[in-house]
Coordinates of C-alpha atoms and ligand atoms in Angstrom, one line a residue:
M1 CA -33.5 214.2 -190.3
K2 CA -32.1 212.4 -187.3
E3 CA -28.4 211.7 -187.7
I4 CA -26.0 209.5 -185.8
I5 CA -22.3 208.4 -186.2
L6 CA -21.6 204.8 -186.9
I7 CA -18.2 203.5 -185.8
K8 CA -16.5 200.4 -187.2
N9 CA -13.8 199.1 -184.8
G10 CA -10.8 197.6 -186.4
E11 CA -8.4 195.1 -184.9
L12 CA -10.6 194.9 -181.9
A13 CA -12.6 192.3 -183.7
L14 CA -9.6 190.0 -183.4
K15 CA -9.3 190.2 -179.7
G16 CA -11.5 187.3 -178.6
L17 CA -12.3 187.3 -174.9
N18 CA -10.7 190.7 -174.4
R19 CA -13.0 192.3 -176.9
N20 CA -15.4 193.6 -174.4
T21 CA -12.8 195.3 -172.3
F22 CA -11.2 196.8 -175.4
E23 CA -14.6 198.1 -176.6
D24 CA -15.3 199.6 -173.2
I25 CA -11.9 201.5 -173.3
L26 CA -12.7 202.6 -176.9
V27 CA -16.1 204.0 -175.8
K28 CA -14.5 205.7 -172.8
N29 CA -11.9 207.4 -175.1
M30 CA -14.6 208.5 -177.5
K31 CA -16.7 209.9 -174.6
K32 CA -13.6 211.9 -173.4
K33 CA -13.0 213.2 -176.9
L34 CA -16.6 214.5 -177.3
S35 CA -17.2 215.5 -173.7
D36 CA -17.2 219.3 -174.4
L37 CA -19.3 219.1 -177.5
G38 CA -22.5 218.0 -175.9
S39 CA -24.1 214.8 -174.7
F40 CA -24.1 211.6 -176.7
A41 CA -25.4 208.1 -176.1
F42 CA -23.2 205.1 -177.1
T43 CA -24.7 201.8 -178.1
K44 CA -22.4 198.8 -178.8
G45 CA -23.5 196.4 -181.5
Q46 CA -21.8 193.7 -183.6
S47 CA -18.4 195.3 -184.6
T48 CA -20.1 198.7 -184.7
I49 CA -20.7 201.3 -182.1
M50 CA -23.5 203.8 -182.5
V51 CA -22.9 207.4 -181.4
D52 CA -26.1 209.2 -181.0
P53 CA -26.2 212.9 -180.2
V54 CA -28.7 213.5 -177.4
D55 CA -28.8 217.3 -177.8
N56 CA -30.1 218.8 -181.0
D57 CA -27.6 221.5 -181.6
I58 CA -24.4 219.4 -181.6
D59 CA -21.8 220.1 -184.3
L60 CA -21.6 216.6 -186.0
D61 CA -18.8 217.7 -188.4
D62 CA -16.6 218.5 -185.4
A63 CA -17.6 215.2 -183.7
V64 CA -16.6 213.2 -186.8
E65 CA -13.3 215.2 -187.1
R66 CA -12.5 214.4 -183.5
L67 CA -13.5 210.7 -183.7
S68 CA -11.4 210.3 -186.9
K69 CA -8.4 210.7 -184.6
V70 CA -9.4 208.1 -182.0
F71 CA -7.3 205.0 -182.2
G72 CA -9.1 201.7 -182.5
I73 CA -11.6 202.9 -185.1
A74 CA -11.2 201.5 -188.6
A75 CA -13.9 203.5 -190.3
L76 CA -16.7 205.8 -189.4
S77 CA -19.6 207.5 -191.1
R78 CA -22.5 209.8 -190.5
A79 CA -25.8 208.0 -191.0
C80 CA -29.4 209.0 -191.2
V81 CA -31.9 207.2 -189.0
C82 CA -35.2 206.3 -190.6
E83 CA -38.4 204.4 -190.1
K84 CA -38.4 200.7 -191.2
D85 CA -40.7 201.3 -194.1
F86 CA -39.1 200.7 -197.5
A87 CA -40.9 203.7 -199.2
V88 CA -39.4 205.9 -196.5
I89 CA -36.0 204.3 -196.7
K90 CA -35.4 204.8 -200.4
K91 CA -36.8 208.4 -200.3
T92 CA -34.5 209.1 -197.3
A93 CA -31.5 207.7 -199.2
A94 CA -32.0 210.0 -202.2
E95 CA -32.7 213.1 -200.0
Y96 CA -30.0 212.5 -197.3
L97 CA -27.3 211.9 -199.8
E98 CA -28.5 214.4 -202.4
E99 CA -25.4 216.5 -202.6
Q100 CA -23.0 213.6 -202.8
L101 CA -25.1 211.8 -205.4
E102 CA -25.3 215.0 -207.5
D103 CA -21.5 215.3 -207.5
A104 CA -20.9 211.6 -208.3
K105 CA -20.8 209.8 -211.7
T106 CA -21.2 206.2 -210.4
F107 CA -22.7 204.5 -207.4
K108 CA -23.8 201.2 -206.0
V109 CA -26.1 200.3 -203.2
E110 CA -25.2 197.8 -200.5
A111 CA -27.7 196.4 -198.0
K112 CA -27.3 194.9 -194.5
R113 CA -30.4 193.3 -193.0
S114 CA -30.0 192.2 -189.4
D115 CA -33.7 192.2 -189.0
K116 CA -34.6 189.0 -190.9
K117 CA -38.3 189.8 -190.6
F118 CA -38.0 192.8 -192.9
P119 CA -40.2 192.0 -196.0
L120 CA -37.4 192.8 -198.6
K121 CA -34.3 190.7 -198.7
S122 CA -30.9 192.4 -199.2
P123 CA -30.7 192.0 -203.0
E124 CA -34.1 193.5 -203.4
I125 CA -33.3 196.4 -201.2
C126 CA -30.2 197.1 -203.4
R127 CA -32.2 196.7 -206.6
E128 CA -35.1 198.8 -205.6
T129 CA -33.1 201.6 -203.9
G130 CA -30.7 201.7 -206.9
G131 CA -33.6 202.0 -209.3
Y132 CA -35.2 204.8 -207.3
I133 CA -31.9 206.7 -207.2
L134 CA -31.3 206.3 -210.9
S135 CA -34.8 207.7 -211.6
K136 CA -33.9 210.8 -209.5
F137 CA -30.3 211.5 -210.6
H138 CA -29.7 211.4 -214.3
N139 CA -26.0 212.0 -213.9
L140 CA -25.5 208.6 -212.3
R141 CA -24.8 205.1 -213.5
V142 CA -24.2 201.9 -211.5
D143 CA -20.7 200.6 -211.1
V144 CA -20.5 197.7 -208.7
H145 CA -16.6 197.5 -208.9
N146 CA -15.3 201.0 -208.3
P147 CA -18.2 203.4 -207.6
D148 CA -17.7 207.0 -206.5
I149 CA -20.2 206.5 -203.8
I150 CA -21.6 203.4 -202.0
V151 CA -25.0 204.0 -200.6
T152 CA -25.5 201.6 -197.6
V153 CA -28.9 200.7 -196.2
E154 CA -28.9 198.9 -192.9
V155 CA -32.1 197.5 -191.5
R156 CA -31.7 196.8 -187.8
D157 CA -34.0 196.0 -184.9
K158 CA -35.7 199.3 -184.3
Y159 CA -34.6 201.5 -187.2
A160 CA -33.0 201.6 -190.6
F161 CA -29.9 203.6 -191.3
V162 CA -28.8 205.1 -194.6
R163 CA -25.3 206.3 -195.2
G164 CA -22.8 207.3 -197.9
N165 CA -19.1 206.5 -198.1
N166 CA -17.1 205.7 -195.0
I167 CA -14.4 207.9 -193.7
K168 CA -11.1 206.2 -192.8
G169 CA -10.5 206.0 -189.1
A170 CA -7.2 206.4 -187.3
G171 CA -6.8 202.6 -187.0
G172 CA -4.6 201.0 -184.4
M173 CA -5.6 200.0 -180.9
P174 CA -7.5 202.1 -178.3
T175 CA -5.2 204.2 -176.2
G176 CA -4.8 202.6 -172.8
T177 CA -5.1 199.0 -173.9
S178 CA -1.3 198.5 -174.1
G179 CA 0.1 200.1 -171.0
R180 CA 2.1 203.3 -170.6
A181 CA 5.4 204.5 -172.0
G182 CA 7.5 207.6 -171.7
I183 CA 8.4 209.5 -174.9
L184 CA 11.6 211.5 -175.0
I185 CA 10.4 214.4 -177.0
S186 CA 12.5 217.0 -178.7
G187 CA 11.3 219.8 -181.0
G188 CA 12.4 217.8 -184.1
I189 CA 10.5 215.9 -186.7
D190 CA 11.1 212.3 -185.5
S191 CA 10.1 212.2 -181.9
P192 CA 6.4 213.4 -182.3
V193 CA 6.1 210.8 -185.1
A194 CA 7.5 208.1 -182.8
A195 CA 5.0 209.2 -180.1
Y196 CA 2.1 209.0 -182.5
M197 CA 3.2 205.5 -183.8
M198 CA 3.4 204.0 -180.3
A199 CA 0.2 205.6 -179.2
K200 CA -1.4 204.1 -182.2
R201 CA -0.6 200.7 -180.8
G202 CA -2.7 201.5 -177.7
I203 CA 0.1 202.9 -175.5
E204 CA -0.7 205.8 -173.2
L205 CA 2.0 208.4 -173.2
C206 CA 3.9 210.4 -170.7
A207 CA 6.6 212.8 -172.0
V208 CA 10.0 214.0 -171.0
H209 CA 11.7 217.0 -172.5
F210 CA 15.1 218.3 -171.6
A211 CA 15.7 222.1 -171.7
S212 CA 19.0 223.9 -171.2
P213 CA 18.3 227.5 -170.6
P214 CA 19.9 229.9 -171.5
Y215 CA 21.3 227.8 -174.4
T216 CA 17.8 226.8 -175.3
S217 CA 15.0 229.4 -175.3
E218 CA 11.5 229.6 -173.9
L219 CA 10.2 229.5 -177.5
A220 CA 11.9 226.2 -178.1
E221 CA 10.0 224.8 -175.1
M222 CA 6.7 226.3 -176.3
K223 CA 7.3 224.6 -179.7
V224 CA 7.6 221.2 -177.9
M225 CA 4.3 221.9 -176.0
E226 CA 2.6 222.7 -179.3
L227 CA 3.9 219.4 -180.8
L228 CA 2.6 217.5 -177.9
K229 CA -0.8 219.1 -178.2
K230 CA -1.0 217.9 -181.8
V231 CA 0.0 214.3 -180.7
A232 CA -2.5 214.5 -177.8
K233 CA -5.3 214.9 -180.4
Y234 CA -4.6 211.2 -181.1
S235 CA -3.2 209.9 -177.9
G236 CA -5.3 211.7 -175.3
V237 CA -3.7 213.4 -172.2
I238 CA 0.1 213.5 -172.0
T239 CA 1.6 214.2 -168.6
T240 CA 4.8 216.0 -169.5
Y241 CA 8.0 216.7 -167.5
V242 CA 10.3 219.5 -168.6
V243 CA 13.7 218.7 -167.1
P244 CA 16.3 221.4 -166.5
F245 CA 19.4 220.0 -168.2
T246 CA 21.9 222.9 -168.2
Q247 CA 23.9 221.9 -165.1
I248 CA 24.4 218.4 -166.4
Q249 CA 25.4 219.5 -169.9
E250 CA 27.9 221.9 -168.4
A251 CA 29.3 219.2 -166.3
I252 CA 29.7 216.9 -169.3
R253 CA 31.4 219.8 -171.2
D254 CA 33.8 220.5 -168.3
L255 CA 34.6 217.0 -167.2
C256 CA 34.3 214.5 -170.2
P257 CA 36.4 214.0 -173.3
E258 CA 34.8 216.0 -176.1
E259 CA 34.3 213.0 -178.5
Y260 CA 31.9 211.4 -175.9
F261 CA 29.8 214.5 -175.1
T262 CA 26.8 213.5 -177.1
I263 CA 26.7 209.8 -176.2
I264 CA 27.1 210.6 -172.5
M265 CA 24.4 213.2 -172.7
R266 CA 22.1 210.7 -174.5
R267 CA 22.7 208.1 -171.8
I268 CA 21.9 210.6 -169.0
M269 CA 18.7 211.6 -170.8
M270 CA 17.7 208.0 -170.8
M271 CA 18.6 207.4 -167.2
I272 CA 16.6 210.5 -166.0
S273 CA 13.7 209.5 -168.3
E274 CA 13.7 206.0 -166.9
K275 CA 13.3 207.3 -163.4
I276 CA 10.5 209.7 -164.3
A277 CA 8.8 207.0 -166.5
L278 CA 8.8 204.4 -163.7
N279 CA 7.4 207.0 -161.3
Q280 CA 4.6 207.5 -163.8
N281 CA 3.8 203.8 -164.1
C282 CA 5.4 203.5 -167.5
S283 CA 7.1 200.2 -168.5
A284 CA 9.1 201.4 -171.5
L285 CA 10.7 204.5 -173.1
I286 CA 10.2 205.7 -176.7
T287 CA 12.6 207.8 -178.8
G288 CA 12.6 209.1 -182.4
E289 CA 16.0 207.6 -183.3
S290 CA 16.7 206.1 -186.7
V291 CA 19.8 204.1 -187.6
G292 CA 22.5 206.1 -189.1
Q293 CA 20.7 209.5 -189.0
V294 CA 23.4 211.2 -186.9
A295 CA 26.6 210.0 -185.0
S296 CA 24.6 209.2 -181.9
Q297 CA 22.4 206.9 -183.9
T298 CA 24.9 204.3 -185.2
I299 CA 24.1 200.9 -183.9
Y300 CA 27.3 201.1 -181.7
A301 CA 26.1 204.4 -180.2
L302 CA 22.6 203.0 -179.8
A303 CA 24.0 200.0 -178.0
C304 CA 25.7 202.4 -175.5
T305 CA 22.4 204.4 -174.9
D306 CA 20.3 201.3 -174.7
C307 CA 22.3 199.8 -171.8
A308 CA 21.9 202.9 -169.7
V309 CA 18.5 201.8 -168.7
N310 CA 16.7 198.6 -167.6
I311 CA 13.4 199.0 -169.3
P312 CA 12.8 198.4 -173.0
V313 CA 13.4 201.3 -175.4
F314 CA 11.0 201.5 -178.4
R315 CA 12.3 203.2 -181.5
P316 CA 9.5 203.0 -184.1
C317 CA 11.4 205.2 -186.6
I318 CA 14.5 203.0 -186.4
G319 CA 14.3 201.6 -190.0
M320 CA 12.6 204.6 -191.7
D321 CA 14.1 207.1 -194.1
K322 CA 13.6 210.8 -193.2
E323 CA 11.2 211.0 -196.2
E324 CA 9.0 208.3 -194.7
I325 CA 9.1 210.0 -191.2
I326 CA 8.2 213.3 -192.8
A327 CA 5.2 211.8 -194.6
I328 CA 3.8 210.7 -191.2
S329 CA 4.6 214.1 -189.6
R330 CA 2.6 215.8 -192.4
K331 CA -0.3 213.4 -191.9
I332 CA -0.5 214.2 -188.2
D333 CA 0.1 217.9 -188.7
T334 CA 3.4 218.2 -186.7
F335 CA 5.7 218.9 -189.6
E336 CA 5.2 222.6 -189.9
T337 CA 5.8 223.1 -186.2
S338 CA 8.8 220.8 -186.1
I339 CA 10.7 222.7 -188.8
Q340 CA 10.5 226.0 -186.9
P341 CA 14.1 226.8 -186.3
Y342 CA 14.6 226.7 -182.5
E343 CA 17.7 225.1 -180.9
D344 CA 17.5 221.8 -179.0
C345 CA 19.7 220.9 -176.1
C346 CA 21.1 218.1 -178.3
T347 CA 22.8 220.8 -180.4
V348 CA 24.4 222.5 -177.5
F349 CA 28.1 221.7 -177.1
T350 CA 28.1 219.3 -180.0
P351 CA 31.6 217.7 -180.5
K352 CA 33.5 218.4 -183.8
H353 CA 34.3 214.7 -184.1
P354 CA 31.8 212.6 -182.2
K355 CA 32.7 208.9 -181.8
T356 CA 30.6 206.9 -184.2
R357 CA 31.9 203.6 -182.9
P358 CA 32.0 204.2 -179.2
H359 CA 33.0 201.3 -176.9
I360 CA 30.9 201.0 -173.8
D361 CA 33.9 200.6 -171.5
D362 CA 35.4 203.9 -172.7
V363 CA 32.0 205.6 -172.4
L364 CA 31.5 204.4 -168.9
K365 CA 35.0 205.5 -167.9
A366 CA 34.4 208.9 -169.4
E367 CA 31.0 209.2 -167.7
K368 CA 32.6 208.4 -164.3
S369 CA 34.4 211.7 -164.6
I370 CA 31.2 213.3 -163.4
E371 CA 31.5 212.3 -159.8
N372 CA 28.3 213.9 -158.6
L373 CA 26.2 212.6 -161.5
E374 CA 23.6 210.9 -159.2
A375 CA 23.1 214.1 -157.3
L376 CA 22.9 216.2 -160.4
M377 CA 20.3 213.8 -161.9
A378 CA 18.2 213.8 -158.6
D379 CA 18.4 217.6 -158.7
A380 CA 17.2 217.8 -162.3
I381 CA 14.3 215.5 -161.5
N382 CA 13.3 217.4 -158.4
N383 CA 13.3 220.6 -160.4
A384 CA 11.4 219.3 -163.4
K385 CA 8.2 221.2 -164.3
K386 CA 5.1 219.1 -164.7
V387 CA 2.7 220.1 -167.5
I388 CA -0.5 218.3 -168.4
I389 CA -1.1 218.4 -172.2
R390 CA -4.5 217.7 -173.6
Ligands
ATP401 P1 14.1 214.6 -183.6 O1 13.6 215.0 -184.9 O2 13.1 213.7 -182.9 O3 14.5 215.7 -182.7 P2 16.7 214.1 -184.3 O4 17.0 213.6 -185.7 O5 16.9 215.6 -184.1 O6 15.3 213.6 -183.9 P3 18.4 213.7 -182.1 O7 18.4 215.2 -181.8 O8 19.7 213.0 -182.1 O9 17.7 213.3 -183.4 O10 17.5 213.0 -181.0 C1 17.2 211.7 -181.0 C2 16.1 211.4 -180.1 O11 16.5 211.8 -178.7 C3 14.9 212.2 -180.4 O12 14.1 211.6 -181.3 C4 14.2 212.2 -179.0 O13 13.5 211.0 -178.7 C5 15.4 212.4 -178.1 N1 15.7 213.8 -177.8 C6 16.5 214.6 -178.4 N2 16.5 215.8 -177.8 C7 15.7 215.8 -176.8 C8 15.2 216.7 -175.7 N3 15.7 217.9 -175.7 N4 14.4 216.2 -174.8 C9 14.0 214.9 -174.8 N5 14.3 214.0 -175.7 C10 15.2 214.4 -176.7
MG402 MG1 16.3 216.5 -182.2

């Protein structure tokens, strides 16, 4: 039996004149995702895209698994292609979906008939196919409201397709349709979730990670790379910069009042990230901050970090509880990696009593104590290590 994958694009349908461009980007992203699996042909139709394996030995389970992580897809399904002869169609439905139909208790048949010349109308296709399936599977009864399995028969120009239940797609917008942004990535739970959430809106990612050896270890850095690889399954390639942060953190420790350590460190992280992001054609930054989570995430502290840069800072986790963030991190499979206990530079030299209501004038005054800050930042950027994550 010849199988294909049918893709239903989601929000794309709303995009009016841009729709074609958006669909082209979606197809490009799907091609990239499948490129090392074999050769596929892509055909665009009305709100569906057909992915047709050209080689015979392609692993379609793997293809479906990969495509289920491509943003811009609302639903997808494997479908069997058959001749436009009703006797063949109903027989194919029963044979192709045999295992699923044997396991189900209830089913219904839906028909889509874009070839209006096909002799049977949709209600007849449903009735006849349903009757045939009932005669073959005595475990089944029809339930039109909440069936275990929906058997769909589509009659198109050249062929008919038969398929079972849809698989939920990753939703969102195709990566690359909403510009680029730089994610400040730590090894924690929140920032990979923030990266995923903005990528879901079509944003292409570049990443910045600050490392402070010897206070932070090689293993901590490897953990961040592992997290980014998991995010990249959804977002596609992430150009990543690992910025050496030790000298700057030591300067903060030696020169600034202790209560401002964290807030100044966060501001400098933002300033360096902004420079790298602009260089990478990004127009915004992303962080995993959430109001009230720690002292540096009160609205007063966030106001002080925000004004360190001149590009927008997106914080998609801002109003979420930790539980809600964890639910997403489990869904995208980053949670187990995130909870591995390696230190982050944010936990180096943490003050005993950080200011929770810092005033920007005091912060700026404290920050000025680091006279050679510009040079230190330039140095850190020059010595950053570039890693391409795919
Ligand atoms: P996360 O789980 O994302 O680490 P967190 O609760 O640990 O969040 P913080 O450590 O205060 O919170 O960090 C807040 C945000 O700052 C992170 O979500 C991330 O965007 C950024 N950040 C923290 N540490 C680093 C780092 N070493 N490199 C780059 N960005 C960082
Ligand atoms: Mg953290």
